[in-house]
Amino acid sequence: MNFEYTDEQKMARDTAREFAKKRLAPLAQKLDEEEHTPRELYAEAAELGFFGILMPEEYGGLGLDHVAYCLVMEEIARACAAFQVCLTVHNSLVSTALLKFGTEEQRKKWLPQLASGAKIAAYSLSEPGAGSDAGSVKCAARLEGGHYVLNGTKSWISSGDVADYFLVFVQTDPALKSRGVSCLFVERNTPGLTVGKKEKKLGIRSSSTNEVHFKDAKVPAANLIGTANEGFKVALTQLDGGRMGIAAQAVGIAQAAFDEAVSYTRQRQQFGKNLADFQATQFKLADMSMKIDAARLLTLRAAALLDGGKKATREASAAKLFASETANQVAYQALQLHGGNGYVREFPVERYFRDARITEIYEGTSEIQRLVISREVLKEAAETAPVAAAR
Ligand code: CAA
């Protein structure tokens, strides 16, 4: 096992670190308060190739591996988790779906626009009545001539405000439930598609989260991604990579909170010495640092498996679960170490504490990750050691 990054991975990480430090970190607090990200910032990230990290060069992407992708995602999230959400959804939930399940014609048509960042994409699975039970989507699409006609509502759509395209999971055969779900690539300017209510959130406030409504919206049948009625598998396959991206986000938030805790406790004096000189502080810092290391290693293991062309369902869920719980625990302790100063907006730990919370909710709650992990573990056990039939 090799724990050294390649030159390419280091270069990707350093480019992201520089952009995050110079452009995102100074603005993150202001953007959080304004609940908005200016389009120019996305354009700057696009210039650096961050909308096409995993995309092969033939489609205009950087052609980097999943390890490099996670390093970039961590650095961006360390400065501004809200900005990272847009990138991780665009890269690992949507673009790679076209790469894996699209036809060559679809790839040639859409991937260069996505990889260059000229167009931004959003993933549209959840609905008001289909959150954790994602297979119960009701948004309906009936085939009429050469078009699917869509009716229904999608909710909690990250980047809803800025997206040019939506990867939408629709019900094409209600009798089959999750086995009747199909996946369509839908242009924002489709008549009958409207981007609705923008949510007022606790954290990641500068990223938009919207409802998207369809009323007799006609989408060309040629925009079907993969096979009709097999869209739920596309959704879940994509969530393996997506969960790895959220794990990297959580590591970034945790690292940022930890950095602030170290810096603050080294200069804040109480009872005649720095907080960092108290063993109570040192033990907290030790636990925080160890958990961040473990979360990063789990995330990079999932990335390495995907780079090797292996399935990483259990590993991506484990990384997401552990890293998101770590982000919450570390942000909690970092705030605690700041005392009253941690509770006000002058200090960034207040934002990290709020931003960490969503990592245990989106792309599958911690409870769903436990369900996925336990199912995979039991499946592996049944395959390797079948239980003898009861007498
Ligand atoms: N990869 C590929 N296929 C998979 C898979 C995977 N990881 N997991 C399951 N499948 C297949 C199954 O083998 C099954 O195939 P068959 O039809 O051939 O049997 C099919 O998909 C259905 O699987 P399940 O029977 O396991 O499905 P389920 O209804 O029991 O649901 C679940 C499984 C894990 C609970 C799933 O619904 C889930 O992950 N829920 C959470 C939803 C979620 O994460 N939402 C995130 C929204 S997007 C978001 O948050 C983005 C954002 O804004 C940042």
XYZ file of C-alpha atoms and ligand atoms in Angstrom, residues 85 89 93 123 125-126 131-135 156-158 178-179 232-233 236-237 239-240 243 246 311 313 362-365 368-369 371-372 375-376, ligand 1:
90
model
C -21.584 21.194 -3.156
C -22.951 17.275 -7.571
C -23.469 12.755 -9.507
C -29.126 15.929 -9.741
C -33.908 12.491 -7.337
C -35.659 13.557 -4.108
C -36.380 11.250 0.527
C -34.678 8.255 2.144
C -37.110 5.998 0.245
C -35.781 7.299 -3.054
C -37.270 4.416 -5.060
C -34.008 19.704 -2.264
C -32.257 20.244 -5.594
C -28.737 21.531 -4.944
C -38.413 1.552 -8.178
C -37.993 -0.879 -11.095
C -32.967 3.700 -10.199
C -29.766 1.715 -10.675
C -27.730 4.448 -6.838
C -24.557 3.855 -8.869
C -24.596 7.927 -5.259
C -21.566 5.688 -4.618
C -21.093 9.886 -1.223
C -19.556 14.363 0.395
C -17.424 -1.466 -6.726
C -20.798 0.862 -2.335
C -27.835 14.759 2.070
C -26.837 11.999 -0.321
C -28.312 9.625 2.240
C -28.677 10.202 5.976
C -29.297 5.174 5.345
C -25.496 4.734 5.254
C -28.484 0.429 6.211
C -26.334 0.292 3.051
C -26.792 -4.878 3.740
C -23.430 -5.131 1.964
N -25.135 0.517 -7.318
C -25.823 -0.087 -8.327
N -26.998 -0.711 -8.142
C -27.489 -0.746 -6.893
C -26.833 -0.141 -5.800
C -25.607 0.506 -6.046
N -24.923 1.101 -5.057
N -27.562 -0.336 -4.679
C -28.642 -1.035 -5.049
N -28.598 -1.282 -6.386
C -29.606 -2.015 -7.191
C -30.087 -3.252 -6.461
O -29.280 -4.367 -6.746
C -31.490 -3.419 -7.016
O -31.396 -4.048 -8.296
P -32.506 -5.102 -8.826
O -33.697 -4.265 -9.204
O -31.863 -5.759 -10.013
O -32.796 -6.039 -7.684
C -31.958 -1.980 -7.245
O -30.756 -1.186 -7.344
C -32.806 -1.439 -6.105
O -32.046 -1.565 -4.910
P -32.725 -1.806 -3.490
O -33.756 -2.884 -3.603
O -31.626 -1.970 -2.507
O -33.484 -0.413 -3.272
P -34.289 0.142 -2.022
O -35.571 0.686 -2.512
O -34.313 -0.878 -0.920
O -33.427 1.433 -1.588
C -31.713 2.668 -0.459
C -32.131 1.399 -1.248
C -30.276 2.375 -0.105
C -32.527 2.869 0.802
C -31.839 3.900 -1.401
O -33.194 4.232 -1.610
C -31.090 5.091 -0.859
O -29.874 5.186 -1.020
N -31.811 6.058 -0.226
C -31.229 7.335 0.158
C -31.531 8.348 -0.927
C -30.442 9.336 -1.086
O -29.265 9.103 -0.837
N -30.830 10.482 -1.591
C -29.887 11.498 -1.918
C -30.535 12.570 -2.720
S -29.414 13.363 -3.794
C -28.614 14.537 -2.885
O -28.735 14.616 -1.703
C -27.726 15.414 -3.706
C -27.460 16.712 -3.060
O -28.300 17.563 -2.965
C -26.123 17.024 -2.574
